[in-house]
Amino acid sequence: MNANNQIDNGDKNETHIEQALRTSELSYRRLFEAAKDGILILDVDTGRITDVNPFLFHLLGFSRAEMIGKTVGELSPFKDIESNKIMLERLQKDGYVRYDDLPMETRDGRHIDVEFVSNVYQAGDSKVIQCNVRDITARKRAENEIYRLNKDLEQRVAERTAQLQVANEEMEAFSYSVSHDLRAPLRQVMGFIDLLQKEAGASLSEQSLQYLTTIFRAAKRMGDLIDDLLAFSRVGRAKLQTTGFNLNQLLLETLKDFETETKARNIEWTIRPLPAIRADRALLRMVLVNLISNAMKFTSGRATPKIEIGRTSGVNGETVIFIRDNGAGFDPKYTDKLFGVFQRLHSREEFEGTGIGLANVQRIIQRHGGRVWAEGVVDGGATFYFSIPEPNGSINGH
């Protein structure tokens, strides 16, 4: 009775094992038949094909029967692969062979690119070779198109760079012409006005002297404009000489330039502690000169002018400096015009200037990767801000 039960249980176990094996084989076969990569099964000793899935013989244009029994090297699409013997030796030694980009030609003459991977694995009591063939033609086409576009972009960038170089050289030539060809006659005009005032001033009427004064002022204004244009041009071409320095120290040096102008005025200064930064020191001095000069100019009508300079919070670790005054201010709706070349929000009769100073400020700060903006109210003062991006936190003043 017990012996019979043991026999029955053994038969049942064998049946379950056979069923599990059949189920596993069926699942593998379904995967094999439905795979969207090509699969070849090769004899490990001869390298001949023993099985091939539908995806591969449809991809290559061969029938299954035409492929079974052949070596990979005997099939024309794989003509560029190494010989069957060499590949077999590599597989037997390393158990793995891979070709990342194998060009092939199908039976109907189409050119395709595949990724070919072979490895040896144990199948029951014997070893077999499985080759996976992935069609990467679309990917290669996309890669080649990206490469072509990049080369085209590089060519266009090179051409544009050459054009910019020519434009810069023309701008330098123009600046030279402005500096010499325009200055010379301007100096002559101002010189002859001076001579005329000295030699004939006593005999000229008050009206004629007024005319000469007006001509002299106009010539001087033109000279200032030429100087500012040249400075604006140089700012765009000069290479940044970035160093670490203490902004407090630079500000004190800059304020000394205004001592003569400030002596006659009762300006109430508020200077907040400023950080150490990394920037082009000479260009940052130009920024401070322009903004302080602006604040002094537009507070000229105040009985008690007030100018405050300090630091405020920025974004992404940037250093933000502000210069605030209680001067004439400006209409906020014209804020966008402030930093344009020749843009003026006040008449020349009210305040002198060429309209280039703030454009220079913006150009310098933008070259440092920063930004410039302003806030103001008509007759209620103005605040100008500029930012210098990191790295600045690691600088200790020196």
Short mmCIF file of C-alpha atoms in Angstrom, two decimals:
data_model
loop_
_atom_site.label_atom_id
_atom_site.label_comp_id
_atom_site.label_asym_id
_atom_site.label_seq_id
_atom_site.Cartn_x
_atom_site.Cartn_y
_atom_site.Cartn_z
CA MET A 1 0.00 0.00 0.00
CA ASN A 2 2.77 2.46 0.96
CA ALA A 3 4.92 1.32 -1.95
CA ASN A 4 2.07 1.86 -4.38
CA ASN A 5 1.47 5.32 -2.95
CA GLN A 6 5.15 6.18 -3.43
CA ILE A 7 4.98 5.03 -7.05
CA ASP A 8 1.84 7.08 -7.68
CA ASN A 9 3.43 10.16 -6.08
CA GLY A 10 6.56 9.70 -8.19
CA ASP A 11 4.48 9.53 -11.36
CA LYS A 12 2.61 12.63 -10.34
CA ASN A 13 5.90 14.49 -9.63
CA GLU A 14 7.24 13.51 -13.04
CA THR A 15 4.00 14.68 -14.65
CA HIS A 16 4.22 18.05 -12.89
CA ILE A 17 7.87 18.45 -13.94
CA GLU A 18 7.04 17.60 -17.55
CA GLN A 19 4.13 20.03 -17.52
CA ALA A 20 6.35 22.75 -16.04
CA LEU A 21 8.98 22.10 -18.70
CA ARG A 22 6.40 22.22 -21.48
CA THR A 23 4.95 25.42 -20.06
CA SER A 24 8.43 26.94 -19.85
CA GLU A 25 9.27 25.83 -23.38
CA LEU A 26 5.98 27.26 -24.65
CA SER A 27 6.61 30.60 -22.91
CA TYR A 28 10.15 30.75 -24.34
CA ARG A 29 8.84 29.90 -27.80
CA ARG A 30 6.23 32.63 -27.65
CA LEU A 31 8.87 35.17 -26.60
CA PHE A 32 11.21 33.88 -29.30
CA GLU A 33 8.55 34.18 -32.00
CA ALA A 34 7.24 37.59 -30.85
CA ALA A 35 10.60 39.27 -30.13
CA LYS A 36 11.21 42.58 -31.91
CA ASP A 37 14.94 41.84 -32.09
CA GLY A 38 16.41 39.21 -34.37
CA ILE A 39 17.47 35.97 -32.63
CA LEU A 40 19.73 33.25 -34.02
CA ILE A 41 20.49 29.97 -32.25
CA LEU A 42 23.81 28.37 -33.35
CA ASP A 43 25.44 25.02 -32.74
CA VAL A 44 28.32 25.63 -30.35
CA ASP A 45 30.70 23.28 -32.21
CA THR A 46 29.97 24.15 -35.85
CA GLY A 47 28.48 27.63 -35.59
CA ARG A 48 25.62 26.58 -37.87
CA ILE A 49 22.17 28.07 -37.42
CA THR A 50 19.69 25.73 -35.73
CA ASP A 51 16.88 28.23 -35.20
CA VAL A 52 15.89 31.76 -36.24
CA ASN A 53 12.96 33.92 -35.19
CA PRO A 54 10.52 35.55 -37.64
CA PHE A 55 11.72 39.12 -36.96
CA LEU A 56 15.20 38.36 -38.31
CA PHE A 57 14.31 36.52 -41.49
CA HIS A 58 11.75 39.23 -42.30
CA LEU A 59 14.40 41.92 -41.60
CA LEU A 60 17.01 40.27 -43.82
CA GLY A 61 14.63 39.10 -46.56
CA PHE A 62 15.49 35.37 -46.28
CA SER A 63 13.17 32.49 -45.59
CA ARG A 64 13.65 30.42 -42.45
CA ALA A 65 14.61 27.43 -44.55
CA GLU A 66 17.32 29.42 -46.35
CA MET A 67 18.96 30.29 -43.05
CA ILE A 68 18.79 27.01 -41.14
CA GLY A 69 22.02 25.02 -41.44
CA LYS A 70 24.09 27.98 -42.63
CA THR A 71 26.85 29.69 -40.68
CA VAL A 72 26.47 33.39 -40.03
CA GLY A 73 29.36 34.10 -42.37
CA GLU A 74 27.63 32.25 -45.22
CA LEU A 75 24.72 34.68 -45.22
CA SER A 76 25.38 37.70 -47.44
CA PRO A 77 24.10 40.34 -44.97
CA PHE A 78 26.85 39.30 -42.54
CA LYS A 79 29.64 39.35 -45.12
CA ASP A 80 31.50 42.10 -43.23
CA ILE A 81 31.57 40.16 -39.99
CA GLU A 82 34.72 38.26 -39.05
CA SER A 83 34.99 34.67 -40.26
CA ASN A 84 32.88 31.97 -38.66
CA LYS A 85 36.01 30.26 -37.32
CA ILE A 86 37.39 33.40 -35.66
CA MET A 87 34.03 34.23 -34.10
CA LEU A 88 33.63 30.68 -32.80
CA GLU A 89 37.10 30.78 -31.27
CA ARG A 90 36.29 34.06 -29.52
CA LEU A 91 32.99 32.67 -28.26
CA GLN A 92 34.60 29.46 -27.00
CA LYS A 93 37.31 31.48 -25.24
CA ASP A 94 35.34 34.44 -23.87
CA GLY A 95 31.74 33.23 -24.14
CA TYR A 96 30.77 36.61 -25.60
CA VAL A 97 31.13 38.58 -28.86
CA ARG A 98 29.68 42.03 -29.56
CA TYR A 99 29.55 44.38 -32.55
CA ASP A 100 28.03 47.74 -31.61
CA ASP A 101 27.59 49.00 -35.15
CA LEU A 102 27.57 46.46 -37.94
CA PRO A 103 26.61 47.69 -41.46
CA MET A 104 24.58 45.15 -43.43
CA GLU A 105 22.77 44.82 -46.74
CA THR A 106 19.49 42.92 -46.95
CA ARG A 107 18.55 40.57 -49.70
CA ASP A 108 16.61 43.31 -51.53
CA GLY A 109 19.60 45.72 -51.37
CA ARG A 110 18.55 47.86 -48.39
CA HIS A 111 21.36 49.12 -46.20
CA ILE A 112 20.76 48.68 -42.50
CA ASP A 113 22.81 48.96 -39.32
CA VAL A 114 22.57 46.44 -36.52
CA GLU A 115 23.89 45.75 -33.07
CA PHE A 116 25.08 42.13 -32.98
CA VAL A 117 25.61 40.33 -29.65
CA SER A 118 26.53 36.65 -29.28
CA ASN A 119 26.92 34.66 -26.08
CA VAL A 120 27.23 31.01 -25.06
CA TYR A 121 24.75 29.60 -22.54
CA GLN A 122 23.77 26.26 -21.11
CA ALA A 123 20.59 24.72 -22.57
CA GLY A 124 19.87 21.53 -20.67
CA ASP A 125 22.76 19.15 -21.04
CA SER A 126 24.46 21.06 -23.86
CA LYS A 127 25.67 24.53 -24.72
CA VAL A 128 24.32 26.70 -27.52
CA ILE A 129 25.14 30.09 -28.99
CA GLN A 130 22.48 32.78 -29.04
CA CYS A 131 22.93 35.80 -31.30
CA ASN A 132 20.75 38.86 -30.78
CA VAL A 133 20.48 41.23 -33.75
CA ARG A 134 18.98 44.65 -33.07
CA ASP A 135 18.05 46.97 -35.93
CA ILE A 136 19.59 50.39 -35.13
CA THR A 137 19.12 51.89 -38.59
CA ALA A 138 16.69 54.60 -37.44
CA ARG A 139 18.93 55.49 -34.51
CA LYS A 140 22.00 55.69 -36.75
CA ARG A 141 20.09 57.83 -39.23
CA ALA A 142 19.11 60.18 -36.39
CA GLU A 143 22.69 60.25 -35.09
CA ASN A 144 24.03 61.02 -38.56
CA GLU A 145 21.45 63.79 -38.99
CA ILE A 146 22.44 65.29 -35.62
CA TYR A 147 26.11 65.07 -36.63
CA ARG A 148 25.31 66.75 -39.95
CA LEU A 149 23.33 69.49 -38.24
CA ASN A 150 26.13 70.03 -35.72
CA LYS A 151 28.69 70.31 -38.50
CA ASP A 152 26.41 72.73 -40.33
CA LEU A 153 25.96 74.71 -37.12
CA GLU A 154 29.72 74.77 -36.53
CA GLN A 155 30.22 76.03 -40.07
CA ARG A 156 27.61 78.76 -39.61
CA VAL A 157 29.08 79.74 -36.25
CA ALA A 158 32.54 79.95 -37.85
CA GLU A 159 31.16 82.09 -40.66
CA ARG A 160 29.27 84.30 -38.21
CA THR A 161 32.36 84.63 -36.04
CA ALA A 162 34.37 85.71 -39.07
CA GLN A 163 31.67 88.26 -39.94
CA LEU A 164 31.70 89.58 -36.38
CA GLN A 165 35.48 89.82 -36.52
CA VAL A 166 35.22 91.92 -39.67
CA ALA A 167 32.49 94.05 -38.05
CA ASN A 168 34.69 94.57 -34.98
CA GLU A 169 37.62 95.59 -37.15
CA GLU A 170 35.36 98.04 -39.00
CA MET A 171 34.12 99.39 -35.66
CA GLU A 172 37.72 99.88 -34.49
CA ALA A 173 38.49 101.72 -37.74
CA PHE A 174 35.40 103.85 -37.24
CA SER A 175 36.42 104.60 -33.63
CA TYR A 176 39.86 105.62 -34.83
CA SER A 177 38.26 107.89 -37.43
CA VAL A 178 35.97 109.41 -34.79
CA SER A 179 38.87 109.90 -32.43
CA HIS A 180 41.13 111.63 -34.94
CA ASP A 181 39.13 112.93 -37.91
CA LEU A 182 36.31 114.46 -35.85
CA ARG A 183 38.38 115.70 -32.93
CA ALA A 184 40.80 117.69 -35.13
CA PRO A 185 38.21 120.09 -36.66
CA LEU A 186 36.44 120.28 -33.29
CA ARG A 187 39.64 121.43 -31.62
CA GLN A 188 40.06 124.02 -34.37
CA VAL A 189 36.56 125.39 -33.81
CA MET A 190 37.11 125.68 -30.06
CA GLY A 191 40.58 127.18 -30.59
CA PHE A 192 39.36 129.88 -32.97
CA ILE A 193 36.48 130.73 -30.63
CA ASP A 194 39.00 131.25 -27.84
CA LEU A 195 41.21 133.43 -30.08
CA LEU A 196 38.23 135.44 -31.27
CA GLN A 197 37.11 136.11 -27.69
CA LYS A 198 40.62 137.22 -26.69
CA GLU A 199 41.40 139.39 -29.74
CA ALA A 200 38.03 140.84 -30.60
CA GLY A 201 36.03 140.32 -27.42
CA ALA A 202 36.13 143.99 -26.44
CA SER A 203 34.73 145.12 -29.79
CA LEU A 204 31.97 142.51 -29.96
CA SER A 205 28.45 143.19 -28.81
CA GLU A 206 26.98 141.30 -25.89
CA GLN A 207 24.79 139.40 -28.34
CA SER A 208 27.83 138.35 -30.41
CA LEU A 209 29.66 137.18 -27.28
CA GLN A 210 26.59 135.16 -26.36
CA TYR A 211 26.69 133.55 -29.80
CA LEU A 212 30.34 132.60 -29.27
CA THR A 213 29.56 131.15 -25.85
CA THR A 214 26.74 129.08 -27.34
CA ILE A 215 29.01 127.80 -30.14
CA PHE A 216 31.71 126.91 -27.60
CA ARG A 217 29.27 125.00 -25.40
CA ALA A 218 27.89 123.11 -28.39
CA ALA A 219 31.43 122.17 -29.51
CA LYS A 220 32.28 121.04 -25.97
CA ARG A 221 29.09 118.98 -25.82
CA MET A 222 30.02 117.35 -29.13
CA GLY A 223 33.48 116.58 -27.72
CA ASP A 224 31.91 114.98 -24.65
CA LEU A 225 29.62 112.94 -26.89
CA ILE A 226 32.58 111.71 -28.94
CA ASP A 227 34.41 110.70 -25.75
CA ASP A 228 31.36 108.84 -24.44
CA LEU A 229 30.82 107.03 -27.75
CA LEU A 230 34.45 105.93 -27.80
CA ALA A 231 34.14 104.72 -24.21
CA PHE A 232 30.96 102.82 -25.10
CA SER A 233 32.72 101.22 -28.06
CA ARG A 234 35.75 100.22 -25.98
CA VAL A 235 33.60 98.64 -23.27
CA GLY A 236 32.17 96.21 -25.81
CA ARG A 237 35.59 95.18 -27.14
CA ALA A 238 37.83 95.19 -24.08
CA LYS A 239 38.68 91.83 -22.57
CA LEU A 240 37.52 91.44 -18.98
CA GLN A 241 40.39 91.48 -16.47
CA THR A 242 38.62 89.70 -13.61
CA THR A 243 40.18 89.86 -10.13
CA GLY A 244 39.00 89.69 -6.55
CA PHE A 245 38.85 93.02 -4.71
CA ASN A 246 37.10 94.87 -1.91
CA LEU A 247 34.22 96.95 -3.26
CA ASN A 248 34.30 99.24 -0.22
CA GLN A 249 37.85 100.27 -1.08
CA LEU A 250 36.95 100.88 -4.74
CA LEU A 251 33.99 103.02 -3.70
CA LEU A 252 36.15 105.21 -1.42
CA GLU A 253 38.65 105.70 -4.23
CA THR A 254 35.84 106.63 -6.62
CA LEU A 255 34.26 109.13 -4.23
CA LYS A 256 37.59 111.00 -4.01
CA ASP A 257 37.14 111.86 -7.71
CA PHE A 258 34.06 113.88 -6.75
CA GLU A 259 35.60 115.84 -3.84
CA THR A 260 35.82 119.09 -5.79
CA GLU A 261 32.14 118.89 -6.78
CA THR A 262 30.90 117.84 -3.35
CA LYS A 263 32.71 120.57 -1.38
CA ALA A 264 30.23 123.20 -2.47
CA ARG A 265 27.23 120.96 -1.74
CA ASN A 266 25.82 119.68 1.53
CA ILE A 267 25.28 116.09 0.42
CA GLU A 268 24.14 113.63 3.08
CA TRP A 269 26.00 110.40 2.30
CA THR A 270 25.00 106.99 3.70
CA ILE A 271 27.56 104.32 2.85
CA ARG A 272 26.67 100.75 3.85
CA PRO A 273 29.27 97.95 4.10
CA LEU A 274 29.95 96.44 0.68
CA PRO A 275 31.26 92.93 -0.08
CA ALA A 276 34.36 91.67 -1.79
CA ILE A 277 33.64 90.57 -5.37
CA ARG A 278 35.27 89.17 -8.49
CA ALA A 279 35.01 91.50 -11.48
CA ASP A 280 36.97 93.79 -13.77
CA ARG A 281 38.03 96.50 -11.31
CA ALA A 282 38.51 99.26 -13.90
CA LEU A 283 35.11 98.64 -15.49
CA LEU A 284 33.36 98.43 -12.10
CA ARG A 285 34.92 101.80 -11.25
CA MET A 286 33.34 103.17 -14.45
CA VAL A 287 29.96 101.80 -13.29
CA LEU A 288 30.29 103.52 -9.91
CA VAL A 289 31.43 106.79 -11.50
CA ASN A 290 28.42 106.86 -13.83
CA LEU A 291 25.85 105.98 -11.16
CA ILE A 292 27.28 108.34 -8.51
CA SER A 293 27.55 111.11 -11.09
CA ASN A 294 23.90 110.52 -12.00
CA ALA A 295 22.82 110.68 -8.36
CA MET A 296 24.74 113.92 -7.81
CA LYS A 297 23.39 115.47 -11.01
CA PHE A 298 19.73 114.70 -10.31
CA THR A 299 19.92 115.84 -6.68
CA SER A 300 21.34 119.22 -7.66
CA GLY A 301 17.96 120.89 -7.08
CA ARG A 302 17.58 119.56 -3.54
CA ALA A 303 18.33 121.73 -0.51
CA THR A 304 19.54 118.62 1.32
CA PRO A 305 20.64 116.05 -1.26
CA LYS A 306 20.79 112.47 0.02
CA ILE A 307 22.70 109.60 -1.59
CA GLU A 308 22.79 106.10 -0.15
CA ILE A 309 25.01 103.26 -1.39
CA GLY A 310 24.68 99.71 -0.11
CA ARG A 311 24.02 96.06 -0.73
CA THR A 312 20.72 94.18 -0.91
CA SER A 313 19.65 90.58 -1.42
CA GLY A 314 19.67 89.03 -4.89
CA VAL A 315 18.84 85.69 -6.51
CA ASN A 316 21.05 82.61 -6.92
CA GLY A 317 23.73 84.05 -4.66
CA GLU A 318 24.35 87.14 -6.80
CA THR A 319 25.77 90.30 -5.25
CA VAL A 320 23.38 93.25 -5.69
CA ILE A 321 24.56 96.84 -5.15
CA PHE A 322 22.22 99.84 -5.07
CA ILE A 323 22.70 103.62 -5.31
CA ARG A 324 19.68 105.57 -4.05
CA ASP A 325 19.02 109.32 -4.18
CA ASN A 326 16.26 111.77 -3.32
CA GLY A 327 16.58 113.65 -6.61
CA ALA A 328 14.32 114.37 -9.57
CA GLY A 329 13.45 110.70 -10.13
CA PHE A 330 11.65 109.53 -13.26
CA ASP A 331 8.31 108.24 -14.49
CA PRO A 332 8.28 104.42 -13.94
CA LYS A 333 6.58 103.83 -17.31
CA TYR A 334 9.79 104.95 -19.03
CA THR A 335 12.05 102.58 -17.06
CA ASP A 336 12.84 100.50 -20.16
CA LYS A 337 14.30 103.56 -21.93
CA LEU A 338 16.79 104.39 -19.17
CA PHE A 339 19.62 102.18 -20.40
CA GLY A 340 19.36 102.88 -24.14
CA VAL A 341 21.98 104.87 -26.02
CA PHE A 342 20.99 108.57 -26.31
CA GLN A 343 17.85 107.97 -24.23
CA ARG A 344 17.08 110.92 -21.95
CA LEU A 345 14.08 111.35 -19.63
CA HIS A 346 14.95 114.97 -18.82
CA SER A 347 15.69 117.88 -21.13
CA ARG A 348 19.24 119.15 -21.59
CA GLU A 349 18.12 122.46 -20.10
CA GLU A 350 17.21 120.65 -16.87
CA PHE A 351 20.22 118.33 -16.63
CA GLU A 352 23.31 118.03 -18.83
CA GLY A 353 24.49 114.74 -20.27
CA THR A 354 24.93 112.75 -23.47
CA GLY A 355 22.57 109.86 -22.70
CA ILE A 356 25.31 107.22 -22.92
CA GLY A 357 26.38 106.79 -19.29
CA LEU A 358 23.64 104.35 -18.26
CA ALA A 359 24.05 102.41 -21.54
CA ASN A 360 27.70 101.97 -20.57
CA VAL A 361 26.67 100.76 -17.11
CA GLN A 362 24.34 98.16 -18.59
CA ARG A 363 26.91 96.98 -21.12
CA ILE A 364 29.59 96.53 -18.45
CA ILE A 365 27.32 94.65 -16.05
CA GLN A 366 25.91 92.41 -18.79
CA ARG A 367 29.45 91.50 -19.83
CA HIS A 368 29.96 90.31 -16.24
CA GLY A 369 26.83 88.14 -16.53
CA GLY A 370 24.83 90.44 -14.26
CA ARG A 371 21.78 92.64 -14.65
CA VAL A 372 20.86 96.30 -14.19
CA TRP A 373 17.51 97.81 -13.25
CA ALA A 374 16.05 100.93 -11.66
CA GLU A 375 13.12 102.17 -9.58
CA GLY A 376 11.94 105.76 -9.48
CA VAL A 377 9.12 108.21 -8.91
CA VAL A 378 8.78 111.64 -10.51
CA ASP A 379 10.25 114.16 -8.05
CA GLY A 380 10.64 111.34 -5.53
CA GLY A 381 14.14 110.06 -6.16
CA ALA A 382 15.54 106.99 -7.87
CA THR A 383 17.37 103.78 -6.99
CA PHE A 384 19.69 102.06 -9.45
CA TYR A 385 20.69 98.42 -8.93
CA PHE A 386 23.34 96.23 -10.50
CA SER A 387 24.24 92.62 -9.81
CA ILE A 388 27.45 90.63 -10.08
CA PRO A 389 26.92 86.84 -10.15
CA GLU A 390 28.82 84.31 -8.07
CA PRO A 391 31.50 83.16 -7.42
CA ASN A 392 31.93 85.96 -4.90
CA GLY A 393 31.21 84.37 -1.54
CA SER A 394 34.68 82.84 -1.27
CA ILE A 395 36.51 86.15 -1.76
CA ASN A 396 37.94 87.82 1.29
CA GLY A 397 38.56 91.53 0.89
CA HIS A 398 42.13 92.45 0.03
#
